[in-house]
Tab-separated table of C-alpha atoms in Angstrom:
chain	number	residue	atom	x	y	z
A	1	MET	CA	44.503	-155.020	-21.779
A	2	ILE	CA	42.509	-155.244	-18.511
A	3	ASP	CA	42.966	-158.350	-16.647
A	4	ALA	CA	40.143	-160.652	-16.690
A	5	LYS	CA	39.678	-160.736	-13.080
A	6	THR	CA	39.194	-157.021	-12.923
A	7	SER	CA	35.691	-155.585	-11.722
A	8	VAL	CA	34.544	-151.997	-12.150
A	9	ASN	CA	31.801	-150.500	-10.120
A	10	THR	CA	30.408	-146.883	-10.313
A	11	LYS	CA	27.407	-145.277	-8.722
A	12	GLU	CA	25.535	-142.089	-10.076
A	13	GLU	CA	22.294	-140.574	-8.840
A	14	PHE	CA	19.597	-140.504	-11.061
A	15	ARG	CA	16.521	-138.263	-10.173
A	16	PHE	CA	13.329	-137.905	-11.887
A	17	LYS	CA	9.999	-136.580	-10.879
A	18	MET	CA	6.623	-138.309	-10.762
A	19	ALA	CA	4.031	-135.658	-11.799
A	20	ALA	CA	0.963	-135.097	-13.819
A	21	SER	CA	3.254	-132.760	-15.647
A	22	ARG	CA	1.801	-129.754	-17.297
A	23	ARG	CA	2.019	-126.050	-17.557
A	24	PHE	CA	-0.714	-123.331	-17.673
A	25	VAL	CA	-0.569	-120.389	-19.856
A	26	PHE	CA	-1.632	-118.042	-17.146
A	27	GLY	CA	-1.617	-118.873	-13.391
A	28	ALA	CA	0.809	-121.196	-11.475
A	29	ALA	CA	2.052	-124.277	-13.027
A	30	PHE	CA	1.387	-127.499	-11.497
A	31	ALA	CA	2.534	-131.100	-11.348
A	32	MET	CA	-0.055	-133.794	-10.616
A	33	CYS	CA	0.808	-134.849	-7.438
A	34	LEU	CA	4.828	-134.504	-7.509
A	35	LEU	CA	6.692	-137.591	-6.368
A	36	VAL	CA	10.712	-137.594	-6.549
A	37	ALA	CA	12.301	-140.720	-7.062
A	38	THR	CA	16.182	-141.550	-7.031
A	39	LEU	CA	17.369	-144.120	-9.637
A	40	THR	CA	20.732	-145.183	-9.005
A	41	GLY	CA	22.712	-146.975	-12.060
A	42	ILE	CA	25.332	-149.134	-10.801
A	43	VAL	CA	27.449	-150.343	-13.668
A	44	SER	CA	29.505	-153.563	-12.979
A	45	TYR	CA	31.714	-155.418	-15.592
A	46	THR	CA	33.081	-158.733	-15.510
A	47	TYR	CA	35.756	-159.040	-18.408
A	48	VAL	CA	35.583	-162.854	-19.891
A	49	LYS	CA	37.710	-163.912	-22.821
A	50	LYS	CA	35.735	-165.981	-25.314
A	51	ASN	CA	37.012	-168.090	-28.092
A	52	VAL	CA	33.910	-168.321	-30.105
A	53	GLU	CA	32.057	-165.467	-32.015
A	54	MET	CA	28.667	-165.149	-30.817
A	55	LYS	CA	25.745	-165.119	-33.568
A	56	THR	CA	22.629	-163.228	-32.263
A	57	SER	CA	19.275	-162.335	-34.003
A	58	TYR	CA	17.319	-159.170	-32.413
A	59	SER	CA	15.067	-158.458	-35.480
A	60	GLN	CA	12.375	-160.478	-33.957
A	61	PRO	CA	12.390	-159.685	-30.191
A	62	VAL	CA	10.375	-161.639	-27.629
A	63	ARG	CA	7.531	-159.686	-26.386
A	64	HIS	CA	5.720	-160.673	-22.872
A	65	LEU	CA	3.256	-159.729	-20.508
A	66	LEU	CA	3.752	-157.460	-17.537
A	67	GLN	CA	4.149	-159.420	-14.485
A	68	LYS	CA	1.192	-159.424	-11.870
A	69	GLN	CA	-0.820	-158.082	-14.799
A	70	PRO	CA	-1.309	-161.107	-17.071
A	71	ILE	CA	-3.972	-159.477	-19.287
A	72	GLN	CA	-2.557	-155.893	-20.245
A	73	GLN	CA	0.849	-155.678	-21.979
A	74	LEU	CA	3.073	-153.111	-20.607
A	75	ASN	CA	3.220	-151.347	-24.111
A	76	ASP	CA	-0.267	-150.762	-23.763
A	77	GLN	CA	0.589	-149.163	-20.457
A	78	VAL	CA	3.254	-147.039	-21.756
A	79	ALA	CA	0.729	-145.849	-24.733
A	80	ASP	CA	-1.811	-144.961	-21.955
A	81	SER	CA	0.770	-142.542	-20.555
A	82	ARG	CA	0.374	-140.492	-23.879
A	83	CYS	CA	-1.802	-137.713	-24.555
A	84	ASN	CA	-3.971	-138.766	-27.503
A	85	CYS	CA	-7.638	-137.485	-27.600
A	86	SER	CA	-10.241	-140.158	-28.393
A	87	LYS	CA	-13.153	-140.186	-30.208
A	88	ARG	CA	-14.959	-139.799	-26.732
A	89	ALA	CA	-13.135	-136.867	-25.402
A	90	LEU	CA	-14.297	-133.487	-24.947
A	91	VAL	CA	-12.265	-131.560	-27.207
A	92	PHE	CA	-12.129	-127.903	-25.944
A	93	ALA	CA	-11.201	-126.325	-29.278
A	94	ASN	CA	-14.663	-127.334	-30.660
A	95	ALA	CA	-16.062	-124.151	-28.643
A	96	ILE	CA	-13.815	-121.820	-30.767
A	97	SER	CA	-15.098	-120.785	-34.157
A	98	LYS	CA	-12.976	-121.886	-37.327
A	99	GLY	CA	-12.245	-118.307	-38.184
A	100	GLU	CA	-10.440	-117.945	-34.978
A	101	LYS	CA	-8.866	-121.197	-34.298
A	102	GLU	CA	-5.738	-120.522	-35.884
A	103	GLU	CA	-5.400	-117.179	-34.141
A	104	MET	CA	-6.137	-118.288	-30.790
A	105	LEU	CA	-3.566	-121.150	-31.238
A	106	GLN	CA	-0.713	-118.917	-32.199
A	107	ARG	CA	-1.523	-116.627	-29.307
A	108	LYS	CA	-1.776	-119.479	-26.784
A	109	LYS	CA	1.590	-120.802	-28.088
A	110	GLN	CA	3.014	-117.348	-27.606
A	111	GLU	CA	1.639	-116.967	-24.000
A	112	LEU	CA	2.792	-120.375	-22.932
A	113	ARG	CA	6.415	-119.662	-24.132
A	114	LYS	CA	6.320	-116.519	-22.129
A	115	TYR	CA	4.879	-118.431	-19.020
A	116	ARG	CA	7.596	-121.121	-19.365
A	117	LEU	CA	10.322	-118.495	-19.601
A	118	ARG	CA	9.086	-117.021	-16.396
A	119	THR	CA	8.454	-120.136	-14.360
A	120	GLU	CA	10.653	-122.911	-15.629
A	121	SER	CA	13.525	-123.904	-13.565
A	122	ALA	CA	16.781	-125.472	-14.699
A	123	ALA	CA	15.912	-128.466	-12.746
A	124	ASP	CA	13.054	-129.173	-15.198
A	125	MET	CA	15.501	-129.475	-18.055
A	126	LEU	CA	16.364	-132.968	-19.382
A	127	LEU	CA	20.025	-133.652	-18.692
A	128	PHE	CA	21.949	-136.689	-19.261
A	129	ALA	CA	25.421	-137.852	-17.560
A	130	ASN	CA	27.739	-138.640	-20.441
A	131	GLY	CA	31.361	-139.442	-20.315
A	132	SER	CA	31.882	-139.339	-16.493
A	133	VAL	CA	30.872	-142.958	-16.290
A	134	PRO	CA	30.465	-145.746	-18.841
A	135	LEU	CA	26.689	-145.562	-18.577
A	136	SER	CA	24.685	-142.806	-20.213
A	137	TYR	CA	21.631	-141.831	-18.118
A	138	PRO	CA	19.066	-138.852	-17.734
A	139	THR	CA	20.009	-137.112	-14.168
A	140	GLN	CA	16.805	-134.803	-14.194
A	141	GLY	CA	13.783	-133.875	-16.112
A	142	VAL	CA	11.790	-137.105	-16.628
A	143	THR	CA	8.149	-137.188	-15.393
A	144	VAL	CA	5.361	-139.520	-15.225
A	145	VAL	CA	2.062	-139.236	-13.959
A	146	PRO	CA	0.578	-141.037	-10.795
A	147	GLU	CA	0.529	-144.913	-11.543
A	148	GLY	CA	1.826	-143.895	-15.069
A	149	VAL	CA	4.743	-145.534	-17.139
A	150	ILE	CA	7.649	-143.511	-18.786
A	151	GLU	CA	10.275	-144.677	-21.185
A	152	ILE	CA	13.627	-143.650	-19.555
A	153	PRO	CA	15.530	-141.869	-22.434
A	154	GLY	CA	19.182	-141.881	-22.947
A	155	LEU	CA	20.242	-145.187	-21.336
A	156	LYS	CA	23.465	-146.477	-23.010
A	157	LEU	CA	26.426	-148.141	-22.239
A	158	VAL	CA	29.727	-147.020	-23.874
A	159	ASP	CA	32.846	-149.076	-24.051
A	160	ASN	CA	35.359	-149.916	-26.940
A	161	VAL	CA	37.013	-152.997	-25.425
A	162	GLU	CA	35.552	-156.264	-27.221
A	163	ASN	CA	35.390	-159.935	-25.957
A	164	LYS	CA	33.491	-158.867	-22.510
A	165	GLU	CA	30.311	-159.562	-20.701
A	166	TYR	CA	28.442	-156.573	-19.332
A	167	GLN	CA	26.116	-156.169	-16.705
A	168	VAL	CA	23.974	-153.103	-15.865
A	169	GLN	CA	21.983	-152.834	-12.655
A	170	LEU	CA	19.508	-150.013	-12.073
A	171	ASN	CA	17.928	-149.244	-8.837
A	172	THR	CA	14.809	-146.976	-7.835
A	173	SER	CA	13.300	-145.730	-4.763
A	174	GLN	CA	10.000	-147.160	-2.994
A	175	TYR	CA	8.005	-144.866	-5.285
A	176	GLY	CA	8.049	-146.933	-8.326
A	177	VAL	CA	9.309	-150.135	-10.031
A	178	LEU	CA	11.225	-150.760	-13.126
A	179	ASP	CA	10.350	-152.872	-16.102
A	180	VAL	CA	11.076	-153.664	-19.958
A	181	THR	CA	8.763	-153.335	-22.638
A	182	LEU	CA	10.210	-156.420	-24.531
A	183	THR	CA	13.217	-158.888	-24.088
A	184	LEU	CA	15.906	-159.674	-26.748
A	185	PRO	CA	17.717	-162.832	-27.205
A	186	ASP	CA	20.883	-163.332	-25.540
A	187	VAL	CA	20.109	-160.787	-22.752
A	188	GLN	CA	19.352	-161.773	-19.571
A	189	VAL	CA	16.963	-159.611	-17.650
A	190	ASP	CA	16.284	-160.064	-13.802
A	191	GLY	CA	14.289	-158.317	-11.467
A	192	ARG	CA	11.331	-157.068	-13.632
A	193	ARG	CA	8.621	-155.153	-11.848
A	194	THR	CA	10.958	-154.492	-8.776
A	195	THR	CA	13.132	-151.892	-7.774
A	196	SER	CA	16.077	-153.374	-8.862
A	197	LEU	CA	16.488	-154.349	-12.471
A	198	SER	CA	19.704	-155.945	-13.912
A	199	MET	CA	20.913	-157.023	-17.246
A	200	ARG	CA	23.526	-159.244	-18.629
A	201	SER	CA	24.773	-159.774	-22.172
A	202	SER	CA	28.000	-160.612	-24.080
A	203	SER	CA	26.947	-158.290	-26.803
A	204	LEU	CA	27.226	-154.648	-26.315
A	205	ASP	CA	24.695	-153.624	-29.054
A	206	LEU	CA	22.357	-156.180	-27.736
A	207	LEU	CA	22.609	-154.684	-24.232
A	208	ASN	CA	22.189	-151.204	-25.512
A	209	ARG	CA	19.119	-152.028	-27.237
A	210	GLN	CA	17.786	-153.796	-24.288
A	211	LEU	CA	18.452	-150.628	-22.433
A	212	GLN	CA	16.265	-148.521	-24.767
A	213	THR	CA	13.227	-150.744	-23.707
A	214	VAL	CA	13.588	-149.902	-19.983
A	215	VAL	CA	10.602	-148.022	-18.256
A	216	TYR	CA	9.621	-146.713	-14.836
A	217	VAL	CA	6.328	-147.581	-13.513
A	218	ASN	CA	5.028	-145.428	-10.708
A	219	THR	CA	3.440	-147.467	-7.706
A	220	VAL	CA	3.095	-145.003	-4.800
A	221	TYR	CA	0.999	-141.851	-4.092
A	222	ASP	CA	3.253	-139.784	-1.616
A	223	ILE	CA	1.870	-139.000	1.870
A	224	ASP	CA	3.612	-138.041	5.248
A	225	ALA	CA	2.239	-137.341	8.780
A	226	THR	CA	2.105	-134.578	11.765
A	227	ASP	CA	0.354	-133.816	14.839
A	228	LEU	CA	-1.959	-131.235	16.443
A	229	ASP	CA	-5.241	-130.574	18.570
A	230	ASN	CA	-7.977	-127.928	19.470
A	231	ASP	CA	-11.264	-126.671	19.797
A	232	ILE	CA	-13.503	-127.216	16.602
A	233	ASN	CA	-14.894	-123.476	16.639
A	234	ASN	CA	-11.560	-122.235	16.718
A	235	LYS	CA	-10.252	-124.358	13.978
A	236	VAL	CA	-13.190	-124.616	11.259
A	237	THR	CA	-15.279	-122.148	9.454
A	238	ILE	CA	-18.138	-122.957	7.390
A	239	ILE	CA	-18.505	-121.299	3.775
A	240	THR	CA	-20.915	-121.595	1.063
A	241	LYS	CA	-22.182	-119.573	-1.867
A	242	THR	CA	-26.041	-119.118	-2.516
A	243	PHE	CA	-28.059	-117.672	-5.543
A	244	LEU	CA	-31.666	-117.487	-5.346
A	245	ARG	CA	-32.320	-120.267	-2.934
A	246	TYR	CA	-32.914	-118.466	0.305
A	247	PRO	CA	-35.250	-121.473	1.798
A	248	SER	CA	-32.268	-124.015	1.097
A	249	VAL	CA	-29.469	-121.890	2.583
A	250	ARG	CA	-31.809	-120.987	5.583
A	251	ALA	CA	-32.060	-124.830	6.162
A	252	LEU	CA	-28.434	-125.423	5.871
A	253	ILE	CA	-27.932	-122.735	8.829
A	254	ASN	CA	-30.537	-124.053	11.079
A	255	SER	CA	-29.149	-127.714	10.764
A	256	THR	CA	-25.559	-126.311	11.279
A	257	ARG	CA	-26.853	-124.663	14.254
A	258	MET	CA	-28.266	-128.013	15.888
A	259	PHE	CA	-24.806	-129.469	15.780
A	260	TYR	CA	-22.409	-126.896	15.998
A	261	PRO	CA	-24.151	-123.691	17.518
A	262	ASN	CA	-21.080	-121.533	17.992
A	263	ILE	CA	-19.242	-122.361	14.531
A	264	ARG	CA	-18.714	-119.466	12.261
A	265	VAL	CA	-20.780	-119.685	8.927
A	266	ILE	CA	-19.976	-117.245	6.049
A	267	ILE	CA	-22.300	-116.743	3.102
A	268	ALA	CA	-21.495	-115.162	-0.268
A	269	ASP	CA	-24.686	-114.171	-1.868
A	270	ASP	CA	-25.334	-112.742	-5.363
A	271	SER	CA	-29.177	-112.931	-5.478
A	272	ARG	CA	-31.657	-110.238	-6.253
A	273	PRO	CA	-33.698	-109.358	-4.340
A	274	VAL	CA	-31.600	-109.815	-1.204
A	275	GLU	CA	-32.729	-111.264	2.023
A	276	ASP	CA	-30.978	-110.549	5.320
A	277	LEU	CA	-28.944	-113.775	6.498
A	278	GLN	CA	-26.951	-111.763	8.809
A	279	ALA	CA	-26.929	-113.342	12.500
A	280	GLU	CA	-24.776	-114.184	15.573
A	281	ASN	CA	-21.783	-116.321	14.215
A	282	THR	CA	-23.259	-115.914	10.837
A	283	ASP	CA	-21.693	-113.354	8.380
A	284	HIS	CA	-23.727	-112.742	5.015
A	285	TYR	CA	-21.696	-110.964	2.085
A	286	VAL	CA	-23.678	-109.586	-0.611
A	287	MET	CA	-22.133	-109.386	-4.250
A	288	PRO	CA	-23.296	-107.962	-7.472
A	289	PHE	CA	-26.162	-109.833	-8.984
A	290	GLY	CA	-24.941	-112.999	-10.893
A	291	ALA	CA	-21.462	-112.267	-9.906
A	292	GLY	CA	-20.782	-116.071	-9.988
A	293	TRP	CA	-20.288	-119.482	-8.385
A	294	PHE	CA	-16.241	-119.502	-8.283
A	295	GLY	CA	-16.253	-115.733	-7.731
A	296	GLY	CA	-18.547	-116.141	-4.413
A	297	ARG	CA	-16.107	-119.028	-3.335
A	298	ASN	CA	-13.198	-116.650	-3.455
A	299	LEU	CA	-15.226	-114.124	-1.603
A	300	ALA	CA	-16.166	-116.466	1.293
A	301	LEU	CA	-12.752	-118.142	1.513
A	302	SER	CA	-11.015	-114.609	1.759
A	303	GLN	CA	-12.874	-113.992	5.212
A	304	VAL	CA	-11.885	-117.270	6.885
A	305	THR	CA	-9.526	-116.678	9.860
A	306	THR	CA	-9.309	-120.183	11.095
A	307	PRO	CA	-6.764	-122.789	9.959
A	308	TYR	CA	-9.389	-125.017	8.303
A	309	PHE	CA	-12.899	-124.324	6.336
A	310	LEU	CA	-15.540	-126.767	5.601
A	311	TRP	CA	-17.063	-126.142	1.960
A	312	VAL	CA	-20.860	-126.949	1.726
A	313	ASP	CA	-23.271	-126.321	-0.982
A	314	ASP	CA	-26.126	-124.177	-0.034
A	315	ASP	CA	-28.944	-127.096	-0.291
A	316	TYR	CA	-26.931	-129.429	2.050
A	317	VAL	CA	-28.172	-130.058	5.527
A	318	PHE	CA	-26.189	-131.226	8.604
A	319	THR	CA	-27.114	-134.538	10.120
A	320	LYS	CA	-25.693	-136.688	13.001
A	321	GLU	CA	-23.293	-138.105	10.514
A	322	THR	CA	-21.779	-134.845	9.670
A	323	LYS	CA	-18.902	-135.178	11.957
A	324	LEU	CA	-16.562	-132.289	11.397
A	325	GLU	CA	-13.975	-133.731	14.262
A	326	ASN	CA	-13.340	-136.571	12.017
A	327	PHE	CA	-12.143	-134.244	9.204
A	328	VAL	CA	-10.074	-132.460	11.420
A	329	GLU	CA	-8.356	-135.457	13.026
A	330	VAL	CA	-7.225	-136.639	9.688
A	331	LEU	CA	-5.937	-132.974	8.531
A	332	ASP	CA	-4.169	-132.499	11.812
A	333	ASN	CA	-2.245	-135.666	11.794
A	334	THR	CA	-1.166	-136.079	7.955
A	335	ASN	CA	-0.002	-133.600	5.287
A	336	LEU	CA	-3.169	-133.915	3.387
A	337	ASP	CA	-4.820	-130.415	2.381
A	338	LEU	CA	-8.163	-131.431	1.846
A	339	VAL	CA	-10.576	-134.321	2.919
A	340	SER	CA	-14.185	-134.903	1.700
A	341	GLY	CA	-17.069	-137.139	2.794
A	342	SER	CA	-20.327	-138.544	1.160
A	343	VAL	CA	-23.131	-136.375	0.151
A	344	GLY	CA	-26.640	-137.908	0.545
A	345	ASN	CA	-27.297	-141.541	-0.425
A	346	ARG	CA	-24.350	-141.453	-2.992
A	347	LYS	CA	-21.107	-143.627	-2.574
A	348	LEU	CA	-17.910	-141.889	-1.462
A	349	MET	CA	-16.860	-140.134	-4.650
A	350	TYR	CA	-13.162	-140.127	-5.629
A	351	SER	CA	-11.589	-140.433	-9.215
A	352	LYS	CA	-7.967	-140.518	-10.784
A	353	LEU	CA	-7.315	-137.278	-12.645
A	354	SER	CA	-4.050	-136.608	-14.587
A	355	ILE	CA	-2.447	-134.570	-17.300
A	356	LEU	CA	-0.686	-136.269	-20.036
A	357	PRO	CA	1.697	-133.796	-21.989
A	358	GLY	CA	0.552	-133.232	-25.570
A	359	ASP	CA	1.562	-131.275	-28.548
A	360	GLU	CA	1.228	-127.671	-29.728
A	361	HIS	CA	-2.503	-127.791	-29.435
A	362	GLY	CA	-2.279	-128.645	-25.762
A	363	ASP	CA	-2.445	-131.543	-23.074
A	364	CYS	CA	-4.818	-134.221	-22.229
A	365	LEU	CA	-7.009	-134.131	-19.151
A	366	VAL	CA	-7.505	-137.670	-18.294
A	367	GLN	CA	-10.060	-139.020	-15.868
A	368	GLY	CA	-10.534	-142.523	-14.658
A	369	ARG	CA	-12.086	-144.469	-11.895
A	370	GLY	CA	-10.308	-145.527	-8.487
A	371	HIS	CA	-8.074	-143.951	-6.029
A	372	TYR	CA	-4.245	-143.841	-5.502
A	373	GLY	CA	-4.327	-145.932	-2.379
A	374	ARG	CA	-5.141	-145.373	1.200
A	375	VAL	CA	-3.761	-142.780	3.756
A	376	PRO	CA	-1.367	-144.223	6.118
A	377	GLY	CA	-3.156	-144.595	9.382
A	378	TYR	CA	-6.358	-143.888	8.088
A	379	PRO	CA	-7.491	-146.827	5.966
A	380	HIS	CA	-11.237	-145.312	5.487
A	381	CYS	CA	-9.479	-142.443	3.561
A	382	TYR	CA	-8.459	-142.837	-0.235
A	383	LEU	CA	-6.020	-140.732	-1.902
A	384	THR	CA	-7.381	-138.875	-4.955
A	385	PRO	CA	-7.021	-135.509	-6.639
A	386	LYS	CA	-10.704	-134.931	-7.305
A	387	VAL	CA	-13.567	-135.200	-4.450
A	388	THR	CA	-17.222	-133.826	-4.077
A	389	ASN	CA	-18.476	-130.364	-3.095
A	390	PHE	CA	-18.048	-131.334	0.606
A	391	TYR	CA	-14.906	-131.038	1.976
A	392	LEU	CA	-12.606	-129.763	4.680
A	393	GLY	CA	-9.624	-127.962	3.579
A	394	ARG	CA	-6.543	-125.977	4.964
A	395	THR	CA	-7.372	-122.411	4.500
A	396	ASP	CA	-3.883	-121.242	3.372
A	397	ALA	CA	-3.257	-123.873	0.719
A	398	VAL	CA	-6.477	-123.711	-0.880
A	399	ARG	CA	-6.448	-119.897	-1.031
A	400	ALA	CA	-3.063	-120.133	-2.711
A	401	VAL	CA	-4.929	-122.132	-5.452
A	402	GLY	CA	-8.290	-120.074	-5.454
A	403	PHE	CA	-11.190	-120.423	-7.665
A	404	ASP	CA	-11.174	-119.045	-11.262
A	405	PRO	CA	-14.058	-116.742	-11.301
A	406	THR	CA	-14.710	-117.544	-14.987
A	407	TYR	CA	-16.714	-120.457	-13.921
A	408	SER	CA	-19.669	-118.455	-12.829
A	409	ARG	CA	-22.721	-120.538	-13.229
A	410	TYR	CA	-21.377	-123.920	-12.557
A	411	GLY	CA	-17.826	-125.805	-12.180
A	412	HIS	CA	-16.300	-128.529	-10.170
A	413	THR	CA	-13.557	-130.493	-12.188
A	414	GLU	CA	-12.071	-126.980	-13.075
A	415	PHE	CA	-10.835	-126.359	-9.532
A	416	PHE	CA	-9.263	-129.741	-9.124
A	417	VAL	CA	-7.524	-129.087	-12.536
A	418	ASP	CA	-6.002	-126.125	-10.878
A	419	ALA	CA	-5.022	-127.850	-7.594
A	420	MET	CA	-3.319	-130.804	-9.357
A	421	GLY	CA	0.177	-131.118	-7.847
A	422	ARG	CA	-0.418	-128.508	-5.407
A	423	LEU	CA	-3.021	-129.849	-3.188
A	424	ARG	CA	-2.962	-133.274	-1.524
A	425	MET	CA	-6.361	-134.677	-1.145
A	426	ALA	CA	-8.497	-137.589	0.085
A	427	ALA	CA	-11.992	-138.953	0.398
A	428	CYS	CA	-12.922	-140.481	3.615
A	429	GLU	CA	-15.756	-142.930	4.541
A	430	GLY	CA	-17.689	-142.271	7.883
A	431	VAL	CA	-18.589	-138.412	7.373
A	432	ARG	CA	-21.803	-137.741	5.597
A	433	ILE	CA	-24.027	-134.649	4.651
A	434	ASP	CA	-27.764	-134.722	3.559
A	435	HIS	CA	-28.530	-133.246	-0.141
A	436	ARG	CA	-31.802	-131.511	-0.179
A	437	GLN	CA	-31.836	-130.433	-3.809
A	438	THR	CA	-34.224	-127.358	-4.373
A	439	ARG	CA	-34.269	-125.309	-7.387
A	440	ASN	CA	-36.815	-123.032	-9.203
A	441	LYS	CA	-37.262	-121.679	-12.646
A	442	GLU	CA	-35.210	-118.594	-12.077
A	443	PHE	CA	-32.360	-120.526	-10.763
A	444	ASN	CA	-32.354	-123.240	-13.522
A	445	LYS	CA	-32.368	-120.229	-15.902
A	446	PHE	CA	-29.111	-119.256	-14.968
A	447	ARG	CA	-27.606	-122.615	-13.691
A	448	ARG	CA	-27.876	-124.018	-17.101
A	449	GLY	CA	-25.955	-121.209	-18.813
A	450	GLY	CA	-28.922	-118.940	-19.924
A	451	GLY	CA	-29.282	-115.287	-18.107
A	452	VAL	CA	-26.477	-113.329	-17.426
A	453	SER	CA	-23.440	-115.942	-18.988
A	454	GLY	CA	-24.855	-116.587	-22.537
A	455	SER	CA	-23.294	-119.820	-23.835
A	456	TYR	CA	-21.795	-120.938	-20.911
A	457	ARG	CA	-20.354	-124.175	-22.076
A	458	ASN	CA	-18.590	-122.584	-24.685
A	459	ILE	CA	-16.959	-120.040	-22.279
A	460	ILE	CA	-15.484	-122.824	-20.141
A	461	MET	CA	-14.331	-124.931	-22.892
A	462	ARG	CA	-12.388	-121.837	-24.373
A	463	ARG	CA	-11.145	-121.077	-20.858
A	464	GLN	CA	-9.747	-124.627	-20.342
A	465	TYR	CA	-8.290	-124.714	-23.959
A	466	PHE	CA	-6.350	-121.308	-23.599
A	467	LYS	CA	-5.661	-120.790	-19.997
A	468	ASP	CA	-5.241	-124.387	-19.153
A	469	ASN	CA	-3.552	-125.447	-22.159
A	470	LEU	CA	-5.931	-128.459	-22.553
A	471	LYS	CA	-6.999	-129.877	-25.806
A	472	CYS	CA	-9.218	-132.408	-24.519
A	473	TRP	CA	-10.792	-134.183	-21.689
A	474	ILE	CA	-10.837	-137.963	-21.660
A	475	LYS	CA	-13.055	-139.834	-19.417
A	476	SER	CA	-12.519	-143.574	-18.968
């Protein structure tokens, strides 16, 4: 028998990753904005003898609202962190005929298994600490999307001695907070929606039931900082892709020379007939006719020799508000990989983007409004995994992600899906470029999926279903 005054305290590290966790069938895996948090479980026991047997009822739990969010229940937030394709979602499998759906599904599953065998680390496996301490908890393999909620599996207190009072304290790092989805009678819960959650009960059964309701809520989108400086012409190369819009791309070049006369401009061109754009500090690369939008991006980016590059569409025009130095300052002094500005008269574009793990048919791509906070030291910049087609990027980082040449006629979100968890991005106020949209009948024929590409919408949906392992795209 342990003396009533005895107190036992143990500490074990509980690590889990905050990510928009997903796996590609082909290409590199990515985790949406990977954050690593440490959850330390401190288990303390105060043994108290009792003379009266406690009678408890836990069949009717007391539900409550999430603190600081009086409208939405935490259970709804947990549900939102699951992959469920709504009626409004874009379902990628709809681009596949009924006769080949089952065959493609089986082929996709087979390729996904092969890919995971090649790429998955032992650190990705869900492991639990059992036996070494009275508290069982996961030591690795638990993931959550940015600002998402995850139920922590396997929390359980093991003890065979009766007539005790039990207290469990769970601590997490600065990247998130802890909460419970419901409270049980005769269990005292303190520290909800904080980094330190404690529970106390005289009933081991009740306490374990309460532990099953614990969730982790991510609150911080990770970012750091560093330092540099140099001449803009030695640091930035401007790149673009043009197709059947020579008046537009010439206007872009002319406007660039007004503000940055010595900066290098690279143009990838798959037009026919070809007009010569080669000039001093302007390199014109000619591609096969209709080779494609993302293929041209890859070509242009492959020729960049500066640490940064600026991507612009061929119908953009520089103005006095197109201050590339402002972009460079942010990249020089943070660990961001890509920063964007405003285009035309539109507001600054940013959105939330995450991947929710799904079933054998694939995962859910979820896009919502808002951002993940401001960049420390740069309050005019907003953390986001998706920006507009006007951005300054780190050449080596973006080149490592690349542009899938399957997206030949148009594409935007597809690149940012590939970059999730691999590139840190922000949208910054104060830098703007003009947009003088010019199209012609020949251009429009190819742009909208005709011409060389056939049914282009089905092509990209099939690609995302198979290569990206996505079953639908949900916009909220």
